[in-house]
Amino acid sequence: MNTSPPALQRILCIGGGPAGLYFALLMKRRDPTLAVTVVERNRPFDTFGWGVVLSDQTLGNLRVADPESAALIGEAFNHWDDIDVFFKGRRVRSGGHGFCGIGRKRLLNILQERCLALGVDLVFETDVTDDQALAAQYQADLVIASDGLNSRIRTRYADTFQPDIDTRQCRFVWLGTKKTFDAFTFAFVQTEHGWFQAHAYKFDGETSTFIVETPEEVWKAHGIDQMSQADGVAFCEKLFAPWLDNHRLISNASHLRGSAIWIRFPRVICNTWVHWTDMAGRQTPIVLMGDAAHTAHFSIGSGTKLALEDAIDLADEFARHANADVAAVLSGYEARRSVEVLKIQNAARNSTEWFENVDRYTGMEVEQFAYSLLTRSQRISHENLRLRDARWLEGYEAWLQTQAEPGKPVRKHPTPPMLLPLTVRSLTLKNRIVVSPMAQYSAVDGVAGDYHLVHLGARALGGAALVMVEMTSPTPEGRITPGCPGLWNDAQQAGFQRIVDFVHGSSSAKIGLQLGHSGAKGSTQLGWDQIDEPLASGNWPLISASTVAYGEQNQVPRAMTRADMDALTAAFVASTRRAAEAGFDWLELHCAHGYLLSAFICPLTNLRTDDYGGSLENRCRYPLEVFAAMRAAWPADRPFSVRISAHDWAPGGNTPDDAVAMARLFKAAGCDVIDVSSGQTTRQARPVYGRMYQTPFADRVRNEAGILTMAVGAISEADHANSIIAAGRADLCAVARPHLADPAWTLHEAARLQTRAIEWPRPYESGRDQLYREIARQQALSASTP
């Protein structure tokens, strides 16, 4: 590739939306010598659409980038702090959210006028069919492809940009009304075919945007796909009449016919944003910006935000590196900006899926439904809501406490959600925090010794409600490594009973045991050597659902026979009885992460052609047989959970749809809690990591299968746990790595929460109160330390 020109002289922006206009004016403002042209297919000062929403934060960014246009935009904005949620005949209002609404036409007019004032050349009514010819005409050194959602330029250079376009499940229509709303309003209406929702907000003194959305199947069931545009709008008017106060709904898309105004949102992600092409013997960059490069669902109001901030970021990059060549500037811009966009797109995905699956949450009361809606993207957390509207959040916390502890008086400062008790069968956990089972590779001949006593005992004293022992095998060959624990003989049972007795005698925590068989992932090295790699010597034979090795370097297991299944089931039952005799409060069966029972469930590792292969029901048959036998042997008053991999993260593997089906099968068999993990079933897995990245799976299992769930994965602070529990996404939070670093993680996180001046009760009457007392003691010790 030839180098780009040493100095940027001529810029061409194809598309006169927010991205193209704002980048043009920013570049012209910072360097008036630049020749900057914006080419737009529409007429001057003409646009389609209603109002757009920007946050207070985005408006602040505009003030820094160009105070002149920001002042005009600020004057035109309608600002509000409140959100109203209408659901099942009730309303919840919360404040402090800080939104601004402005008409899309007004926003573009302001940017167009600012461009003209700065000397940007605006060319209207020009439909660009050949970007290269236009770039040559203007002798452009840089082409900005801001030609929108259906970008022709993105399509032309698809081999470079590699767009991934995911058309989402709901239909929505973008309407307006003269009814002015005093809060950002979400209204939900149930029909005989399903749920509709409206997103409504005022954007000028007399007009509001009114977006109506519903799943595709509900839309078709009502015959809207066959209606004229007028009939479809009239349908919406009738449906949402209680909120319109006799005002009409208005469409400004007269150029469309029939139901074409109802669209499905396309989520656009591009692998790269810059394409270089030869123009007159020199390499010229074509850069995607705004909706051409990426989209974010309207439910988080970030499409315009992303476009404007794209423009700010690239203009800033040119300003910071004035002497760098264009290629270096663009490389730095894409590397940094793509990460920021991905964060917003991940949040938008969560928000999109919430609205696509409203029916999942309609069993909730309006209090929790509204909280779930407000935190749907996982960007707004529990403590962030407190900053926005502390009074409303404390009221919600008080409501949650009445649900968890009916009949008990609510404190002046309600109990944080993660510290609320939970009763499962006859066992009451003092709070919602679980120390996740974590392999320690420190057992000798399967016996848990002093190390485990200190490791588990310290965490039991650290404030968690339930401490889980790592995966323990019912047979010697079922261990993952030689350092993993087992429960097939008296010495192992005695070792565990010693630990159980300590936990019960010295703490208010409960202790649970996770039983599982390694299957094809067994006979491997200790975790601090080469994890998942075979032993250098002394390997033992492996069994699994099929003759599928975990990796090329791993052993090929023998496919289990009926006799093998019966023998292993008997071993699981024997270990279950030993666990009960040792005094464990909780039992969990490991059916995740590619271990033996997971290998039956996963279609990538179960290739059987008998009754235990094929359909999901068949693949779950043997794990369910094991579970049923263990449940019969386990005391009826003690809880029993099952850990599953809710997503294999690999083509052809299980998906979250399958996870819901698995959960229903185990629930019917008597399971109390599904411990929802994901992945590790195949080396081909490609998880998408992030904060609380597995929580959406727990949410879906809980609210679709109707069973208690335990969320795991990248839950690292109390704010995460509070948000998960309060939103009803899970009932317990299993925290792993933070507890490795800090055995008293729960106490320390709770102490940070309790700086809001809790009224310490006398006498201390519950495990929660004991936790508060320990917090107070630690705070007193800390205060007295010089």
PDB file of C-alpha atoms in Angstrom, residues 404-551:
ATOM      1  CA  ALA A 404     -38.202 -11.893  51.177  1.00  0.00           C
ATOM      2  CA  GLU A 405     -39.311 -11.500  54.793  1.00  0.00           C
ATOM      3  CA  PRO A 406     -43.103 -11.145  54.833  1.00  0.00           C
ATOM      4  CA  GLY A 407     -44.496  -9.787  58.070  1.00  0.00           C
ATOM      5  CA  LYS A 408     -41.136  -8.484  59.269  1.00  0.00           C
ATOM      6  CA  PRO A 409     -40.824  -4.714  59.837  1.00  0.00           C
ATOM      7  CA  VAL A 410     -38.664  -2.871  57.316  1.00  0.00           C
ATOM      8  CA  ARG A 411     -35.670  -0.976  58.648  1.00  0.00           C
ATOM      9  CA  LYS A 412     -35.256   2.743  58.142  1.00  0.00           C
ATOM     10  CA  HIS A 413     -32.515   1.854  55.675  1.00  0.00           C
ATOM     11  CA  PRO A 414     -33.726  -1.352  53.956  1.00  0.00           C
ATOM     12  CA  THR A 415     -31.531  -4.405  53.593  1.00  0.00           C
ATOM     13  CA  PRO A 416     -29.528  -4.415  50.333  1.00  0.00           C
ATOM     14  CA  PRO A 417     -30.826  -7.092  47.936  1.00  0.00           C
ATOM     15  CA  MET A 418     -27.711  -9.280  48.130  1.00  0.00           C
ATOM     16  CA  LEU A 419     -28.125  -9.511  51.930  1.00  0.00           C
ATOM     17  CA  LEU A 420     -31.732 -10.657  51.877  1.00  0.00           C
ATOM     18  CA  PRO A 421     -32.313 -14.213  53.133  1.00  0.00           C
ATOM     19  CA  LEU A 422     -33.509 -17.021  50.870  1.00  0.00           C
ATOM     20  CA  THR A 423     -35.238 -20.227  51.931  1.00  0.00           C
ATOM     21  CA  VAL A 424     -34.927 -23.308  49.722  1.00  0.00           C
ATOM     22  CA  ARG A 425     -36.822 -26.323  51.023  1.00  0.00           C
ATOM     23  CA  SER A 426     -36.147 -26.190  54.776  1.00  0.00           C
ATOM     24  CA  LEU A 427     -32.780 -24.431  54.478  1.00  0.00           C
ATOM     25  CA  THR A 428     -32.570 -20.662  54.974  1.00  0.00           C
ATOM     26  CA  LEU A 429     -29.511 -18.894  53.603  1.00  0.00           C
ATOM     27  CA  LYS A 430     -28.653 -15.677  55.442  1.00  0.00           C
ATOM     28  CA  ASN A 431     -27.938 -13.817  52.186  1.00  0.00           C
ATOM     29  CA  ARG A 432     -27.654 -14.385  48.436  1.00  0.00           C
ATOM     30  CA  ILE A 433     -23.871 -14.787  48.069  1.00  0.00           C
ATOM     31  CA  VAL A 434     -22.352 -18.181  47.297  1.00  0.00           C
ATOM     32  CA  VAL A 435     -18.659 -19.066  47.209  1.00  0.00           C
ATOM     33  CA  SER A 436     -18.529 -20.813  43.854  1.00  0.00           C
ATOM     34  CA  PRO A 437     -16.962 -24.295  43.672  1.00  0.00           C
ATOM     35  CA  MET A 438     -13.361 -23.775  42.566  1.00  0.00           C
ATOM     36  CA  ALA A 439     -10.844 -26.533  41.873  1.00  0.00           C
ATOM     37  CA  GLN A 440      -7.905 -26.311  44.290  1.00  0.00           C
ATOM     38  CA  TYR A 441      -5.901 -29.382  43.155  1.00  0.00           C
ATOM     39  CA  SER A 442      -4.779 -29.968  46.745  1.00  0.00           C
ATOM     40  CA  ALA A 443      -6.391 -33.259  47.787  1.00  0.00           C
ATOM     41  CA  VAL A 444      -4.280 -36.323  48.555  1.00  0.00           C
ATOM     42  CA  ASP A 445      -5.792 -39.618  47.383  1.00  0.00           C
ATOM     43  CA  GLY A 446      -9.057 -37.770  47.077  1.00  0.00           C
ATOM     44  CA  VAL A 447      -9.022 -36.647  50.733  1.00  0.00           C
ATOM     45  CA  ALA A 448      -9.717 -32.991  51.581  1.00  0.00           C
ATOM     46  CA  GLY A 449      -7.210 -32.046  54.267  1.00  0.00           C
ATOM     47  CA  ASP A 450      -5.908 -29.066  56.181  1.00  0.00           C
ATOM     48  CA  TYR A 451      -5.667 -26.915  53.073  1.00  0.00           C
ATOM     49  CA  HIS A 452      -9.367 -27.362  52.370  1.00  0.00           C
ATOM     50  CA  LEU A 453     -10.254 -26.747  56.019  1.00  0.00           C
ATOM     51  CA  VAL A 454      -8.472 -23.389  55.901  1.00  0.00           C
ATOM     52  CA  HIS A 455      -9.647 -22.520  52.377  1.00  0.00           C
ATOM     53  CA  LEU A 456     -13.335 -23.321  52.926  1.00  0.00           C
ATOM     54  CA  GLY A 457     -13.391 -22.334  56.593  1.00  0.00           C
ATOM     55  CA  ALA A 458     -11.958 -18.890  55.895  1.00  0.00           C
ATOM     56  CA  ARG A 459     -14.613 -18.237  53.273  1.00  0.00           C
ATOM     57  CA  ALA A 460     -17.369 -19.487  55.565  1.00  0.00           C
ATOM     58  CA  LEU A 461     -16.187 -16.929  58.112  1.00  0.00           C
ATOM     59  CA  GLY A 462     -16.052 -14.297  55.362  1.00  0.00           C
ATOM     60  CA  GLY A 463     -19.770 -13.626  55.234  1.00  0.00           C
ATOM     61  CA  ALA A 464     -21.050 -15.710  52.299  1.00  0.00           C
ATOM     62  CA  ALA A 465     -24.279 -17.610  52.915  1.00  0.00           C
ATOM     63  CA  LEU A 466     -23.215 -20.810  51.161  1.00  0.00           C
ATOM     64  CA  VAL A 467     -19.730 -22.189  50.567  1.00  0.00           C
ATOM     65  CA  MET A 468     -19.476 -24.820  47.838  1.00  0.00           C
ATOM     66  CA  VAL A 469     -16.803 -27.524  47.751  1.00  0.00           C
ATOM     67  CA  GLU A 470     -15.138 -27.999  44.376  1.00  0.00           C
ATOM     68  CA  MET A 471     -16.259 -30.756  42.004  1.00  0.00           C
ATOM     69  CA  THR A 472     -15.824 -34.028  43.843  1.00  0.00           C
ATOM     70  CA  SER A 473     -15.802 -37.397  42.111  1.00  0.00           C
ATOM     71  CA  PRO A 474     -17.754 -40.508  43.124  1.00  0.00           C
ATOM     72  CA  THR A 475     -14.956 -42.711  41.687  1.00  0.00           C
ATOM     73  CA  PRO A 476     -11.148 -42.529  41.449  1.00  0.00           C
ATOM     74  CA  GLU A 477     -11.311 -42.376  37.633  1.00  0.00           C
ATOM     75  CA  GLY A 478     -13.841 -39.532  37.725  1.00  0.00           C
ATOM     76  CA  ARG A 479     -11.385 -37.005  39.093  1.00  0.00           C
ATOM     77  CA  ILE A 480     -10.126 -34.250  36.807  1.00  0.00           C
ATOM     78  CA  THR A 481      -6.591 -34.439  38.192  1.00  0.00           C
ATOM     79  CA  PRO A 482      -4.808 -36.510  40.848  1.00  0.00           C
ATOM     80  CA  GLY A 483      -5.195 -33.495  43.170  1.00  0.00           C
ATOM     81  CA  CYS A 484      -8.992 -33.393  42.990  1.00  0.00           C
ATOM     82  CA  PRO A 485     -11.175 -34.645  45.844  1.00  0.00           C
ATOM     83  CA  GLY A 486     -13.361 -37.732  45.859  1.00  0.00           C
ATOM     84  CA  LEU A 487     -16.057 -39.247  48.013  1.00  0.00           C
ATOM     85  CA  TRP A 488     -15.950 -43.030  47.661  1.00  0.00           C
ATOM     86  CA  ASN A 489     -14.373 -44.116  50.970  1.00  0.00           C
ATOM     87  CA  ASP A 490     -14.513 -43.495  54.711  1.00  0.00           C
ATOM     88  CA  ALA A 491     -11.319 -41.424  54.870  1.00  0.00           C
ATOM     89  CA  GLN A 492     -12.680 -38.963  52.326  1.00  0.00           C
ATOM     90  CA  GLN A 493     -16.006 -38.768  54.156  1.00  0.00           C
ATOM     91  CA  ALA A 494     -14.226 -38.108  57.436  1.00  0.00           C
ATOM     92  CA  GLY A 495     -12.133 -35.376  55.837  1.00  0.00           C
ATOM     93  CA  PHE A 496     -15.245 -33.628  54.612  1.00  0.00           C
ATOM     94  CA  GLN A 497     -17.116 -34.088  57.891  1.00  0.00           C
ATOM     95  CA  ARG A 498     -14.296 -32.302  59.717  1.00  0.00           C
ATOM     96  CA  ILE A 499     -14.736 -29.296  57.416  1.00  0.00           C
ATOM     97  CA  VAL A 500     -18.537 -29.366  57.644  1.00  0.00           C
ATOM     98  CA  ASP A 501     -18.361 -29.470  61.427  1.00  0.00           C
ATOM     99  CA  PHE A 502     -16.039 -26.453  61.473  1.00  0.00           C
ATOM    100  CA  VAL A 503     -18.305 -24.420  59.192  1.00  0.00           C
ATOM    101  CA  HIS A 504     -21.380 -25.260  61.256  1.00  0.00           C
ATOM    102  CA  GLY A 505     -19.657 -24.695  64.586  1.00  0.00           C
ATOM    103  CA  SER A 506     -17.812 -21.478  63.794  1.00  0.00           C
ATOM    104  CA  SER A 507     -19.995 -19.601  61.321  1.00  0.00           C
ATOM    105  CA  SER A 508     -23.572 -18.971  60.248  1.00  0.00           C
ATOM    106  CA  ALA A 509     -22.743 -20.117  56.708  1.00  0.00           C
ATOM    107  CA  LYS A 510     -24.037 -23.281  55.078  1.00  0.00           C
ATOM    108  CA  ILE A 511     -21.833 -25.647  53.097  1.00  0.00           C
ATOM    109  CA  GLY A 512     -22.566 -27.577  49.932  1.00  0.00           C
ATOM    110  CA  LEU A 513     -20.897 -30.282  47.879  1.00  0.00           C
ATOM    111  CA  GLN A 514     -20.710 -30.448  44.083  1.00  0.00           C
ATOM    112  CA  LEU A 515     -20.551 -34.007  42.752  1.00  0.00           C
ATOM    113  CA  GLY A 516     -19.413 -34.705  39.214  1.00  0.00           C
ATOM    114  CA  HIS A 517     -17.406 -37.011  36.967  1.00  0.00           C
ATOM    115  CA  SER A 518     -14.703 -35.633  34.674  1.00  0.00           C
ATOM    116  CA  GLY A 519     -15.422 -37.866  31.670  1.00  0.00           C
ATOM    117  CA  ALA A 520     -13.274 -36.973  28.654  1.00  0.00           C
ATOM    118  CA  LYS A 521     -11.643 -34.091  30.574  1.00  0.00           C
ATOM    119  CA  GLY A 522     -10.117 -36.386  33.226  1.00  0.00           C
ATOM    120  CA  SER A 523      -6.609 -37.615  33.846  1.00  0.00           C
ATOM    121  CA  THR A 524      -5.080 -34.166  33.326  1.00  0.00           C
ATOM    122  CA  GLN A 525      -2.368 -32.112  34.995  1.00  0.00           C
ATOM    123  CA  LEU A 526      -2.847 -29.881  38.024  1.00  0.00           C
ATOM    124  CA  GLY A 527      -4.275 -26.468  37.223  1.00  0.00           C
ATOM    125  CA  TRP A 528      -1.028 -24.604  37.834  1.00  0.00           C
ATOM    126  CA  ASP A 529       0.859 -26.917  35.471  1.00  0.00           C
ATOM    127  CA  GLN A 530      -0.833 -27.276  32.062  1.00  0.00           C
ATOM    128  CA  ILE A 531      -4.559 -27.164  32.605  1.00  0.00           C
ATOM    129  CA  ASP A 532      -6.651 -29.656  30.583  1.00  0.00           C
ATOM    130  CA  GLU A 533      -3.476 -31.322  29.249  1.00  0.00           C
ATOM    131  CA  PRO A 534      -2.911 -35.089  29.837  1.00  0.00           C
ATOM    132  CA  LEU A 535      -0.660 -36.269  32.640  1.00  0.00           C
ATOM    133  CA  ALA A 536       2.956 -36.821  31.658  1.00  0.00           C
ATOM    134  CA  SER A 537       2.608 -40.356  33.054  1.00  0.00           C
ATOM    135  CA  GLY A 538       0.145 -42.476  34.962  1.00  0.00           C
ATOM    136  CA  ASN A 539      -2.923 -41.656  32.892  1.00  0.00           C
ATOM    137  CA  TRP A 540      -6.052 -43.674  33.636  1.00  0.00           C
ATOM    138  CA  PRO A 541      -8.664 -44.793  31.071  1.00  0.00           C
ATOM    139  CA  LEU A 542     -11.517 -42.381  30.364  1.00  0.00           C
ATOM    140  CA  ILE A 543     -15.219 -42.882  29.694  1.00  0.00           C
ATOM    141  CA  SER A 544     -17.723 -40.488  28.198  1.00  0.00           C
ATOM    142  CA  ALA A 545     -20.952 -40.313  26.221  1.00  0.00           C
ATOM    143  CA  SER A 546     -19.111 -40.971  22.940  1.00  0.00           C
ATOM    144  CA  THR A 547     -15.601 -41.516  21.650  1.00  0.00           C
ATOM    145  CA  VAL A 548     -14.933 -37.780  21.366  1.00  0.00           C
ATOM    146  CA  ALA A 549     -11.682 -36.475  22.834  1.00  0.00           C
ATOM    147  CA  TYR A 550     -11.640 -33.043  24.454  1.00  0.00           C
ATOM    148  CA  GLY A 551      -8.684 -32.131  22.257  1.00  0.00           C
TER     149      GLY A 551
END
